[in-house]
Short mmCIF file of C-alpha atoms in Angstrom, two decimals:
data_model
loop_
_atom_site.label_atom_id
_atom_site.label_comp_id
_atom_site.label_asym_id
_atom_site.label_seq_id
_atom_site.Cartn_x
_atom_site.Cartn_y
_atom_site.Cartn_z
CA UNK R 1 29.70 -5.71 -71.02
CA UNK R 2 31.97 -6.79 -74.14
CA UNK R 3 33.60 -4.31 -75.70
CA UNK R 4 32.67 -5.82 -78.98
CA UNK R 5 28.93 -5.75 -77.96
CA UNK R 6 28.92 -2.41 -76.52
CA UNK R 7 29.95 -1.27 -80.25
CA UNK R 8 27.61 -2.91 -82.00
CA UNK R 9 24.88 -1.67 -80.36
CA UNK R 10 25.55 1.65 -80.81
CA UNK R 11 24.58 1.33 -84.74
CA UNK R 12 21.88 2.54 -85.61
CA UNK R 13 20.64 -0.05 -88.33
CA UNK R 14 19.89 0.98 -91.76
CA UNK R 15 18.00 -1.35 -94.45
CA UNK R 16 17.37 -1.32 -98.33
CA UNK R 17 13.91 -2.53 -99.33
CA UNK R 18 12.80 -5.25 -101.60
CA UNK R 19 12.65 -9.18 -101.38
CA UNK R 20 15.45 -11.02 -103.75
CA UNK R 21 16.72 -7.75 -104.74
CA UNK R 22 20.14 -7.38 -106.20
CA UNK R 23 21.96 -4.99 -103.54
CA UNK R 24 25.20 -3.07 -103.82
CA UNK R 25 26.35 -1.50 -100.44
CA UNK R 26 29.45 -0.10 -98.88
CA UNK R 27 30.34 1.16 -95.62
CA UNK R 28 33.40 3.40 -97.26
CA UNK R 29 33.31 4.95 -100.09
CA UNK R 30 35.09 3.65 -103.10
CA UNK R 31 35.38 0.07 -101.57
CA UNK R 32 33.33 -1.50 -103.97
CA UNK R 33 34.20 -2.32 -106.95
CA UNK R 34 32.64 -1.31 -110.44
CA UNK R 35 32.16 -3.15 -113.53
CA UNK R 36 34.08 -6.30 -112.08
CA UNK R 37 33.88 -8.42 -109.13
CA UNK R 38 37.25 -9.65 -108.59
CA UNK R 39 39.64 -7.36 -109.06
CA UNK R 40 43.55 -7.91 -109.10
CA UNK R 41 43.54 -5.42 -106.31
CA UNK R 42 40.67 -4.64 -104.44
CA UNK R 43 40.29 -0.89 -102.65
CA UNK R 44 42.13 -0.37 -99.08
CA UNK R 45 43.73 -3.95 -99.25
CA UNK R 46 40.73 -5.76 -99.04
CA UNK R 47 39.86 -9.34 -100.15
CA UNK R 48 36.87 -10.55 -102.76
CA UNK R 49 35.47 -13.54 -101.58
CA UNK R 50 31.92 -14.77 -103.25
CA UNK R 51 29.20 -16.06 -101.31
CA UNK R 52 27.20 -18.54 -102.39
CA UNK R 53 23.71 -19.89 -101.49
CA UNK R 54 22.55 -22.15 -104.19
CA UNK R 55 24.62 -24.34 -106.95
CA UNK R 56 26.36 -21.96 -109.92
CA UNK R 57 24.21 -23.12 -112.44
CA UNK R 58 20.77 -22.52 -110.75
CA UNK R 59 18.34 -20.96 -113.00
CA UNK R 60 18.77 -16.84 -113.05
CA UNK R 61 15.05 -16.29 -110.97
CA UNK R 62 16.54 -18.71 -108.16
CA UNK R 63 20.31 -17.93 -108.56
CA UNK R 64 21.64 -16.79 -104.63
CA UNK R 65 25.02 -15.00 -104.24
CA UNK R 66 26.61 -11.74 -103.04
CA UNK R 67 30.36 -10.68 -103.26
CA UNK R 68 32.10 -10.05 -99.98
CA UNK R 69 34.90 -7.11 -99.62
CA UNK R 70 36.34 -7.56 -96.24
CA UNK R 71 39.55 -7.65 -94.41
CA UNK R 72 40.65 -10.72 -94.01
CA UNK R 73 38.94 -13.95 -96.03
CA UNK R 74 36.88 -16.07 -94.32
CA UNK R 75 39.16 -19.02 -94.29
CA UNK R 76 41.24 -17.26 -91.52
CA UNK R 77 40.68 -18.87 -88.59
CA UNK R 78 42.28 -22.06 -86.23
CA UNK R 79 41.09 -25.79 -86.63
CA UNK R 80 37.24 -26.90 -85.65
CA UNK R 81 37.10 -29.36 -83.24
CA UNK R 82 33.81 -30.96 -82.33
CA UNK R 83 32.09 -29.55 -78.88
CA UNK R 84 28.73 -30.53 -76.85
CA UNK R 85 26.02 -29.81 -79.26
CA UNK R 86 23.28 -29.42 -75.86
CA UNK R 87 20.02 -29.43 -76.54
CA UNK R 88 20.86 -28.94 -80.56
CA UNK R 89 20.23 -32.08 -83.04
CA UNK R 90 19.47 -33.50 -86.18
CA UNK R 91 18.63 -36.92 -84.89
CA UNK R 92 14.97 -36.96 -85.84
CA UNK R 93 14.72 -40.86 -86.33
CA UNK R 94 15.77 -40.96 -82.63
CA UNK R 95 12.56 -41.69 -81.67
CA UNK R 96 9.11 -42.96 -83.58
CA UNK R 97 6.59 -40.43 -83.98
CA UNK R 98 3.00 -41.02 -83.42
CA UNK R 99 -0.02 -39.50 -84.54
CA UNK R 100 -1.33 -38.47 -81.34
CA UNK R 101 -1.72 -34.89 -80.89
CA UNK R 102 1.38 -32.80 -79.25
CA UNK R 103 1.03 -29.49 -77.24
CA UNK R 104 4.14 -27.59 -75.11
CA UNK R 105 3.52 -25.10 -72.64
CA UNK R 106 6.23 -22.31 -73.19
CA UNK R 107 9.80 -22.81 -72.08
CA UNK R 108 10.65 -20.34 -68.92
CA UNK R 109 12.97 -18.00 -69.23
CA UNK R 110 16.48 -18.66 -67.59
CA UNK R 111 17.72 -17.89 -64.69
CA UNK R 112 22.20 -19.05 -65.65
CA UNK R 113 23.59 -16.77 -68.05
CA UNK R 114 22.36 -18.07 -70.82
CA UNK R 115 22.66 -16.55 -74.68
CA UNK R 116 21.18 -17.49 -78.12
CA UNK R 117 23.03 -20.31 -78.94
CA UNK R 118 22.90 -22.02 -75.42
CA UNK R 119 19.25 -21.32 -75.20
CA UNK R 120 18.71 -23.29 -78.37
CA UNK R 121 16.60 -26.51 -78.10
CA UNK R 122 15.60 -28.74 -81.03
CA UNK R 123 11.85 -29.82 -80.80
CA UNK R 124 11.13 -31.75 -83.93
CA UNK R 125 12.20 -31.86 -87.67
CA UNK R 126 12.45 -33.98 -90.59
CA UNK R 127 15.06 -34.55 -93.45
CA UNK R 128 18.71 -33.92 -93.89
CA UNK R 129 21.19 -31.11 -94.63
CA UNK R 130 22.44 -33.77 -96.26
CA UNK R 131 20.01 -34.65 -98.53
CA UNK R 132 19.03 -30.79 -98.77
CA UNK R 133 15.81 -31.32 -97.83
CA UNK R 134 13.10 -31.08 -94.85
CA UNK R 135 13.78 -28.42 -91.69
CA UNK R 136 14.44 -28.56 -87.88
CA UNK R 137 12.44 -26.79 -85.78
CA UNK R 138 13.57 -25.12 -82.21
CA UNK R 139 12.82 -22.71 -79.54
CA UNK R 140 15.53 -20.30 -77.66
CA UNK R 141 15.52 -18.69 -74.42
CA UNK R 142 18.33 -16.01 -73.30
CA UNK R 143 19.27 -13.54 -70.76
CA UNK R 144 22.34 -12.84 -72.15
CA UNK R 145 24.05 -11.24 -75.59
CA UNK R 146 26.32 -13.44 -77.42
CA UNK R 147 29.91 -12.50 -76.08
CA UNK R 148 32.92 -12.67 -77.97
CA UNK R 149 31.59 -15.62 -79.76
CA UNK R 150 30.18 -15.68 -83.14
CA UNK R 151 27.96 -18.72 -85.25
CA UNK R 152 27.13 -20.09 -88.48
CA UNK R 153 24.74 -22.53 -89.79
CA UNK R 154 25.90 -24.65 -92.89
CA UNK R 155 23.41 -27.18 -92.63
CA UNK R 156 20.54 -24.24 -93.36
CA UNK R 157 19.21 -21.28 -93.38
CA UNK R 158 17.20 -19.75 -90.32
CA UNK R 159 13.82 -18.28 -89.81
CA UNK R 160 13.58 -16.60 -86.70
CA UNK R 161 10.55 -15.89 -84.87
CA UNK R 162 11.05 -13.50 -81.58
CA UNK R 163 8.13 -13.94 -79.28
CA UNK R 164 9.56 -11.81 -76.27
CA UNK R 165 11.95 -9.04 -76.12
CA UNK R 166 13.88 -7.38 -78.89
CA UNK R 167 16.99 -9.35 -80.69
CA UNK R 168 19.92 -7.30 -82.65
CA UNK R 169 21.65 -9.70 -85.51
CA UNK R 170 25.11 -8.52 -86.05
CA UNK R 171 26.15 -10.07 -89.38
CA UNK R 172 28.75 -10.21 -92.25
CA UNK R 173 26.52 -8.22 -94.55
CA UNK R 174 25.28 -5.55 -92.00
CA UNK R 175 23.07 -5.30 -88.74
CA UNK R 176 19.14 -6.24 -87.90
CA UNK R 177 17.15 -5.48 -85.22
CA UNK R 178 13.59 -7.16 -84.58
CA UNK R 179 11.47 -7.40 -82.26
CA UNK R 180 7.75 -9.75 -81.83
CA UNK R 181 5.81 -9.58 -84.76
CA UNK R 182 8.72 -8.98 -86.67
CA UNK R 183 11.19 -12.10 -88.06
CA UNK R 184 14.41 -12.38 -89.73
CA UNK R 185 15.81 -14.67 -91.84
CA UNK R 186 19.68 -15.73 -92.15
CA UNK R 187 21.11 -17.45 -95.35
CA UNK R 188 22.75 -21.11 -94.76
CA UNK R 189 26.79 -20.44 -94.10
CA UNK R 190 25.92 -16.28 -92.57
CA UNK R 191 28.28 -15.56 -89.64
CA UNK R 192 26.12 -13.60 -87.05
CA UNK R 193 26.53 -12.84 -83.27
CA UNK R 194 22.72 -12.19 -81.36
CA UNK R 195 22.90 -9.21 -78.82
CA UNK R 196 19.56 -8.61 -76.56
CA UNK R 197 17.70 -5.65 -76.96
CA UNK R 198 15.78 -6.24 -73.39
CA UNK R 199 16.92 -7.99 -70.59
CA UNK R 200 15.50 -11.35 -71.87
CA UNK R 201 14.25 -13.33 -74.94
CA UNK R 202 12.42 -15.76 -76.16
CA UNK R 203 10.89 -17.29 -79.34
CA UNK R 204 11.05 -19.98 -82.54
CA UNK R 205 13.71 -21.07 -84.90
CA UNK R 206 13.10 -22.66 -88.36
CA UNK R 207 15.90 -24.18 -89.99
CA UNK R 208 15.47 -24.58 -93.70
CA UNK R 209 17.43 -27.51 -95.53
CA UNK R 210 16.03 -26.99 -98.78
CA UNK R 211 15.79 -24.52 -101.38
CA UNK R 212 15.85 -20.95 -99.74
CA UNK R 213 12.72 -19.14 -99.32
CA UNK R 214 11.29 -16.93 -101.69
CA UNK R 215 7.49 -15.64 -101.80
CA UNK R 216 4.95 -17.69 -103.60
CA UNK R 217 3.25 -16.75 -106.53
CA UNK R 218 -0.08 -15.27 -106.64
CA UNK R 219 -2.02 -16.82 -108.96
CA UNK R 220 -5.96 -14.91 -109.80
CA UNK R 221 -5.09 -13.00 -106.33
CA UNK R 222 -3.54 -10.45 -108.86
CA UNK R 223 -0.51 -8.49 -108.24
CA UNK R 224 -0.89 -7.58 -104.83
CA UNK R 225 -1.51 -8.87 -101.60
CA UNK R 226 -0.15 -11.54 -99.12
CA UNK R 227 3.63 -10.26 -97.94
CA UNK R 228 4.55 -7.79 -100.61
CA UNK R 229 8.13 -7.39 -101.49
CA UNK R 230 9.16 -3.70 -100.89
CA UNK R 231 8.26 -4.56 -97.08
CA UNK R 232 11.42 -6.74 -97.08
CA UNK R 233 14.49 -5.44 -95.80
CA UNK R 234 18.02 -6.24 -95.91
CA UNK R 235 20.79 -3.75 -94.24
CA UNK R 236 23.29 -1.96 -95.38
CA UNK R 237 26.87 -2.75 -95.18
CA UNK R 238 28.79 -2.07 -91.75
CA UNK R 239 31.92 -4.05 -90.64
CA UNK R 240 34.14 -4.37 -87.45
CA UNK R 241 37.66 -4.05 -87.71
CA UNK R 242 38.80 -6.00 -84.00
CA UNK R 243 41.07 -7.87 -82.93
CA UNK R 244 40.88 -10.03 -79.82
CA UNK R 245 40.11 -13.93 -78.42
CA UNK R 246 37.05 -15.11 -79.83
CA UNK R 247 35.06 -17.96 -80.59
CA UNK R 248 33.71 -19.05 -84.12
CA UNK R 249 30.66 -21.64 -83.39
CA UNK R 250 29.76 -24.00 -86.71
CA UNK R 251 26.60 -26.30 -86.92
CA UNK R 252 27.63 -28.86 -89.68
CA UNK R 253 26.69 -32.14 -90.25
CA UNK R 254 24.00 -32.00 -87.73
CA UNK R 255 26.59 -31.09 -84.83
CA UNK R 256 28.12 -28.33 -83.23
CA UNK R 257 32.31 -27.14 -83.79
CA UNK R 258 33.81 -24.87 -82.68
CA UNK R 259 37.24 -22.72 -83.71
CA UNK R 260 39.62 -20.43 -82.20
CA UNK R 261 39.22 -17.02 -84.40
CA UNK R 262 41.39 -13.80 -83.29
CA UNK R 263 39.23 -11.02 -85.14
CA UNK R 264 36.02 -10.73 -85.67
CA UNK R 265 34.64 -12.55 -88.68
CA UNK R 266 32.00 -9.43 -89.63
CA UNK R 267 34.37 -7.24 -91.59
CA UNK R 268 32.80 -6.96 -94.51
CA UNK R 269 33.02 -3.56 -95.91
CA UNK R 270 31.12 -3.90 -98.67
CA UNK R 271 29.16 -6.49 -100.82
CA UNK R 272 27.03 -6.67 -103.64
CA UNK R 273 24.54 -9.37 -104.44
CA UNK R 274 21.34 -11.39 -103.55
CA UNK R 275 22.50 -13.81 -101.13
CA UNK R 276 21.43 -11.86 -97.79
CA UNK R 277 19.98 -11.45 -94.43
CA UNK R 278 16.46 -9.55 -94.57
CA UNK R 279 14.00 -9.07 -91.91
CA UNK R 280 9.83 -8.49 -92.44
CA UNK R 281 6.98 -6.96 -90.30
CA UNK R 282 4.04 -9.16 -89.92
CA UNK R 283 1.77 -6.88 -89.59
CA UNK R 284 1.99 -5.65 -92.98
CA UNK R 285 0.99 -9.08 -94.36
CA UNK R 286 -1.92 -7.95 -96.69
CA UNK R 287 -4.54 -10.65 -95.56
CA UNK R 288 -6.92 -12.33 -98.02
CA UNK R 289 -9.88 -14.14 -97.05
CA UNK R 290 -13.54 -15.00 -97.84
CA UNK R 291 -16.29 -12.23 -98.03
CA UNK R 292 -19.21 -14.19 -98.74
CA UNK R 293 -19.17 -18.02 -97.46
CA UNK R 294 -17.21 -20.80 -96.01
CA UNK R 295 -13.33 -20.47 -94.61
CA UNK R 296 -10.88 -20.61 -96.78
CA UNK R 297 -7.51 -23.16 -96.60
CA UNK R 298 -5.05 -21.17 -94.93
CA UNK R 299 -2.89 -21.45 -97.99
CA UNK R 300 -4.08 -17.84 -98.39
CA UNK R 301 -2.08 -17.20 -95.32
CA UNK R 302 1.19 -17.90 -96.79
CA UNK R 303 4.15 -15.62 -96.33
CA UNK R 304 7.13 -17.37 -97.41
CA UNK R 305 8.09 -21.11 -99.14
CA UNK R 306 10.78 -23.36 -99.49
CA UNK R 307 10.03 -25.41 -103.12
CA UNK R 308 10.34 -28.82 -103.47
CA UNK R 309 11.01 -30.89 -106.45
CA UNK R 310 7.18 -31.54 -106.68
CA UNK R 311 5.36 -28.62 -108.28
CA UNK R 312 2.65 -27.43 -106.10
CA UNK R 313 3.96 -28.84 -103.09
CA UNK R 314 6.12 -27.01 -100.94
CA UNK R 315 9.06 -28.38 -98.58
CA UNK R 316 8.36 -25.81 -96.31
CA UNK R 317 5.67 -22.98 -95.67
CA UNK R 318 6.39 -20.28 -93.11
CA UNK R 319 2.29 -19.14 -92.77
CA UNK R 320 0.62 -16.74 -90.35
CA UNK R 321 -2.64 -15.81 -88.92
CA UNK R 322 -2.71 -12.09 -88.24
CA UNK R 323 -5.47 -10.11 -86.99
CA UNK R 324 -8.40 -9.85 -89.75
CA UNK R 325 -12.26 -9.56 -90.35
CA UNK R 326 -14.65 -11.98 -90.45
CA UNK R 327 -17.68 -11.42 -92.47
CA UNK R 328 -18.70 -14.81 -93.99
CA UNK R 329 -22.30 -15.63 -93.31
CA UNK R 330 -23.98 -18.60 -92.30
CA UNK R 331 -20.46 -19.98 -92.14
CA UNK R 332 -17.95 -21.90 -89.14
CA UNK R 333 -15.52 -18.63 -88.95
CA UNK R 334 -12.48 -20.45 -87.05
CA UNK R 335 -10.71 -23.36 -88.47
CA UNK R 336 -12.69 -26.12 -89.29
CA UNK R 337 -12.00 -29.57 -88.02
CA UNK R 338 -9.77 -31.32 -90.87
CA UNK R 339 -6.88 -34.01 -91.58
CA UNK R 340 -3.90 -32.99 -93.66
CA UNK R 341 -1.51 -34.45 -96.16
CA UNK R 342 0.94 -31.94 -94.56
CA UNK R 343 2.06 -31.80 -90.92
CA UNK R 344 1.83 -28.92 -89.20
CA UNK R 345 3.59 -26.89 -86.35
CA UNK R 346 2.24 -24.00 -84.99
CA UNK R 347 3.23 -21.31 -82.63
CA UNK R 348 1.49 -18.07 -80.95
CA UNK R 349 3.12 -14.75 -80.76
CA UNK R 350 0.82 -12.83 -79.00
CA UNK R 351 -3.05 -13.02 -78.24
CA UNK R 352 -5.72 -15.88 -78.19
CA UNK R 353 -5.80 -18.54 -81.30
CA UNK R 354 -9.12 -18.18 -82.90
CA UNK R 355 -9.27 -22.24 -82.51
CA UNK R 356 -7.76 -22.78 -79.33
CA UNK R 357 -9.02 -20.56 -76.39
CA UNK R 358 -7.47 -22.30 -73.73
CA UNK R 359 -4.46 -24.38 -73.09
CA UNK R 360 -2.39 -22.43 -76.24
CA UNK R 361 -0.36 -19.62 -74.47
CA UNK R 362 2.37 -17.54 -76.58
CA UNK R 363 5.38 -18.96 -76.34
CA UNK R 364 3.66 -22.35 -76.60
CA UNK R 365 4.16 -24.66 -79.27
CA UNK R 366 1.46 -27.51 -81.17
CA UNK R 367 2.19 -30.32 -83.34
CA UNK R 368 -0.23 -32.11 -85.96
CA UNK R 369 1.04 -34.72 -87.79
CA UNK R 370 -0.30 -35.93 -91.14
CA UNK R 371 -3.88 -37.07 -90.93
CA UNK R 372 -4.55 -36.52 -87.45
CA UNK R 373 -7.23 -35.28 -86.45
CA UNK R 374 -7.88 -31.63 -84.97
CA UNK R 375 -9.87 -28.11 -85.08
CA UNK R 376 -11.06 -25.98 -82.96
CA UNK R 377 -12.00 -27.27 -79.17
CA UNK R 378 -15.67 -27.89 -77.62
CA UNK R 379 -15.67 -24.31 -76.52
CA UNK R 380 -14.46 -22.94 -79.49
CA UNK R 381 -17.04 -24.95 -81.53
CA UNK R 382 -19.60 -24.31 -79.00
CA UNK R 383 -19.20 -20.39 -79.23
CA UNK R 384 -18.92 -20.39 -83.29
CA UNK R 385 -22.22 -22.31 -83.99
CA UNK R 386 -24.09 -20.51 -81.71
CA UNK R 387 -22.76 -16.86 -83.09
CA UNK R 388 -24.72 -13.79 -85.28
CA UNK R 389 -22.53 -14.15 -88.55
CA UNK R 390 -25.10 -11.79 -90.05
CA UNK R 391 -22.57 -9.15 -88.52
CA UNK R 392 -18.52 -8.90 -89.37
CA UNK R 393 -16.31 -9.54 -86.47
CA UNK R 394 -13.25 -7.97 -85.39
CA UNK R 395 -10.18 -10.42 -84.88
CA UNK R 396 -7.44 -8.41 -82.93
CA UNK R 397 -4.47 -8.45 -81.08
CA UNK R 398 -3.48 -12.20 -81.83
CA UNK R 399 -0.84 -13.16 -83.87
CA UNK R 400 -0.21 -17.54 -84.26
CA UNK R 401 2.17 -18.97 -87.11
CA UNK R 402 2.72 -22.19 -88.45
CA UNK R 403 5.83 -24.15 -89.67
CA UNK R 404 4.30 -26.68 -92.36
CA UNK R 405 6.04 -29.56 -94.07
CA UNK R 406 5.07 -32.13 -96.51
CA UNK R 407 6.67 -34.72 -94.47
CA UNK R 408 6.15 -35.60 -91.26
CA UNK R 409 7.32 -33.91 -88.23
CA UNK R 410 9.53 -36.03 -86.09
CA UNK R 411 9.33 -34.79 -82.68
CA UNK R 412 13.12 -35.24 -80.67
CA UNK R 413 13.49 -37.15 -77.15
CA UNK R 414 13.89 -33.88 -75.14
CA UNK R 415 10.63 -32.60 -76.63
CA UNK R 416 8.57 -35.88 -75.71
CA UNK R 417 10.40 -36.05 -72.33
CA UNK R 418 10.19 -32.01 -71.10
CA UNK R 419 7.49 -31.51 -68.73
CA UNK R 420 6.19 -28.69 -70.42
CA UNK R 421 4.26 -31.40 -73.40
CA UNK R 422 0.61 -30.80 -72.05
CA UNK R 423 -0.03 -35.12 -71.86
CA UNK R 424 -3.64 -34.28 -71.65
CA UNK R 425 -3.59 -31.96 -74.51
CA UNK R 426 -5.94 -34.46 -76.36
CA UNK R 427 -8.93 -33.91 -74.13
CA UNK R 428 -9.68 -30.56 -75.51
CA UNK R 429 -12.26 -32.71 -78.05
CA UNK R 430 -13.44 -35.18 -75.65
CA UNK R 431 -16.12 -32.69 -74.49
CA UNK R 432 -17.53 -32.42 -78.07
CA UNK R 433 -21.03 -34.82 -77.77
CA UNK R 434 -23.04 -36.53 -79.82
CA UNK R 435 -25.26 -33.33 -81.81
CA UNK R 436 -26.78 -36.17 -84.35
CA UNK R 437 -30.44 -35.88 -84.37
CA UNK R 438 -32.15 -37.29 -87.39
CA UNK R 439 -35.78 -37.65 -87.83
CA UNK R 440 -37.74 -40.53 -86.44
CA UNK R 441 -38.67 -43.30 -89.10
CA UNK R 442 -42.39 -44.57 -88.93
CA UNK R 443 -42.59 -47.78 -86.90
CA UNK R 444 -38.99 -47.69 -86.28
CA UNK R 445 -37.35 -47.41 -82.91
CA UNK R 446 -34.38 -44.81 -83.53
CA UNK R 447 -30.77 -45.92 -82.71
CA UNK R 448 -32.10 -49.45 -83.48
CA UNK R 449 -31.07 -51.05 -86.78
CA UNK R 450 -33.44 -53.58 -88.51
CA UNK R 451 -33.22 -56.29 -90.72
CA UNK R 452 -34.89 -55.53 -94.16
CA UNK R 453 -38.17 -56.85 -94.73
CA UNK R 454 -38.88 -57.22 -90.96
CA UNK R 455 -42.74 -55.74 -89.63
CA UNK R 456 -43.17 -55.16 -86.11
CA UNK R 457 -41.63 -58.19 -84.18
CA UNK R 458 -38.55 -60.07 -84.80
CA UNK R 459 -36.81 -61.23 -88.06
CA UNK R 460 -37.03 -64.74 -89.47
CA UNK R 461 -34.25 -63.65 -91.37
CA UNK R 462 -36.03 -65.41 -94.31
CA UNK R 463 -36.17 -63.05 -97.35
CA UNK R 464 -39.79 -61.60 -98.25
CA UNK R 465 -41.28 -63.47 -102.07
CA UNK R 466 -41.04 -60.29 -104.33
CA UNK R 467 -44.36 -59.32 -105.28
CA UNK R 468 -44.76 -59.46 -109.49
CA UNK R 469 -46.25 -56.81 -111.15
CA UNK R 470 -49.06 -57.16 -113.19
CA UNK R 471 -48.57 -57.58 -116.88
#
């Protein structure tokens, strides 16, 4: 194994709690600097170098930036030159999207050495890292730690989403591990290497163009509730001091680049700031839901948003649906059948999807774009109007997620052309009959319409004299 690798994973990983929080953390003592963050001469020959993650002049409550202390700067390193970008783009008007429903079977797990970045595959997206809006969504598969190569994204920041086996993020600003159920989040420009915890790996990427994530307010929820901040956590400064052949990976521009680099890039020995990786459990989310009638929007299942420039409408919402209870009475407990401004991705973790019973395995992947149709299928409809919601019931062990975007979601060539897209994913509803059973009308044959004013036989189609009243 990589010397480099077989280092890092003998950390042990330490956090600081708190979401946004302003942290101050060094790995010596005495390397970071008080009262001032550039210094003429910065403890044991180090170099200040600010990191930035929105514009200088964004409002103090959105303001991102830390202040990096490490060995050598970050512009050290040879020339970029472009490379194969794979299965990695940010093509999205490659191909026209439809409103037909999309479903993906999960990707298999590979058998060629494969790590992180290879195992990348873009399925769908909208916007531009130019335009510093939208997201592109992926899945990864790996068998293999990242190996004396190391990658950044400038085009955005990353949500990750492990589904199988364990993932250890070796960044600038310290070291995360997290495993399914758990995610992580990267900030646009963070240079990181990926190291397996298990032999192999599997889950979701989102990659966030626009403003970075932050929780969402809670309106008459209170105080509390949904994903709270102190169960946020960002590490604590660590650093390697190597020297060697390695690689520095870039995605910029929608494309991948790639530069010779002869030390590691995650030196850092100490930073302060607010512009960092964190990671969160899901299963602290502190559900909310209904306890008297009718299911709620799953806005209530929110855990993290990226703004847009309309208030009340997000560019991006990162929302879950955890295990809960269901006590509304007299009520349709899954998901109702609906149509959406917002397009919708979702993913399963673990466990069934309260909507879906069959044909939505973890790993799996769905896609609903803006006003199309879908809810639960005909034996997940059959099952919930037929059940005793005079009693609560337990939903465990499942854990789905869902990518949502005000625009829609454009899905890429490779992700209409893999043969895992279930092409008969649509006939989940086509076993949901005709329930319609009105009353019959007197003298009228039900089903068949007739013209007004007609008695018994056929219509003249002349219109009836109104009859006067008297005066």
């Amino acid at each position: 194994m990589d010397r480099v690798v077989e280092q890092t994973l003998t950390v042990a990983p330490r956090y600081q709690s708190g979401f946004g929080n302003h942290f101050a953390t060094e790995a010596l003592s005495g390397a970071l600097p008080q009262g001032r963050n550039a210094p003429q001469r910065p403890a044991y020959g180090l170099y200040a170098e600010q990191f930035s993650g929105t514009a200088f002049t964004a409002p103090r409550h959105a303001n991102r930036r830390s202040w990096l202390y490490r060995i050598r700067p970050a512009a050290v390193h040879g020339s970029f030159r472009r490379i194969d970008d794979g299965r990695i783009t940010s093509n999205f008007s490659e191909v026209d999207p439809s409103p037909n429903q999309l479903r993906w079977s999960p990707p298999p797990l590979p058998h060629e050495p494969t790590d992180f970045l290879s195992g990348l595959a873009t399925l769908a997206g909208n916007g531009s890292a130019d335009a510093h809006s939208g997201c592109g969504i992926y899945w990864y598969v790996a068998n293999r730690s990242m190996e004396r190569r190391f990658f950044y994204d400038a085009d955005g920041e990353l949500l990750i989403v492990p589904q199988q086996g364990g993932l250890r993020l070796a960044t600038e600003l310290g070291v995360i591990e997290v495993q399914p159920l758990e995610i992580a989040v990267i900030p646009r420009g963070l240079r990181f290497r990926i190291e397996l915890l298990e032999g192999a790996a599997r889950g979701y990427v989102c990659e966030n163009f626009g403003a970075p994530l932050r929780l969402p307010d809670l309106g008459p929820i209170g105080s509390n509730g949904l994903a709270n901040p102190r169960d946020f956590e960002t590490p604590v400064a660590w650093y390697e001091d190597r020297s060697g052949e390695f690689e520095l990976v870039a995605k910029f521009a929608g494309h991948l680049w790639s530069a010779h680099i002869d030390h590691s890039p995650l030196d850092v020995v100490a930073w302060h700031g607010n512009n960092a990786p964190y990671r969160y459990d899901l299963r602290r989310f502190n559900t909310i839901g209904s306890i008297s009638f009718d299911h709620p929007d799953p806005s209530i299942f929110l855990v993290l948003q990226s703004v847009s420039d309309t208030p009340g409408v997000d560019s991006l919402d990162f929302v879950i649906f955890p295990p809960r209870w269901l006590v509304m009475e007299n009520t349709f407990r899954p998901p109702w059948f609906h149509r959406n401004v917002a397009s919708e991705f979702m993913g399963l973790i673990e466990g069934v999807y309260d909507a879906k019973a069959e044909g939505f395995s973890p790993g799996g992947a769905s896609l609903h774009n803006c006003m199309s149709g879908h809810g639960p299928d005909a034996a997940t409809w059959e099952k919930a109007t037929h059940a005793d919601t005079s009693k609560p019931a337990a939903l465990a062990g499942t854990m789905a997620f869902m990518f949502e975007t005000r625009s829609v979601i454009r899905p890429t060539r490779y992700a209409l052309e893999t043969p895992l897209l279930q092409r008969d994913y649509a006939h989940v509803w086509q076993e949901l009959r005709k329930h319609f059973d009105p009353p019959p009308a007197a003298g009228v044959s039900r089903g068949v319409p007739r013209a007004a004013g007609a008695s018994g036989g056929r219509s003249s189609g002349r219109p009836r004299a109104r009859k006067r009243s008297p005066r």
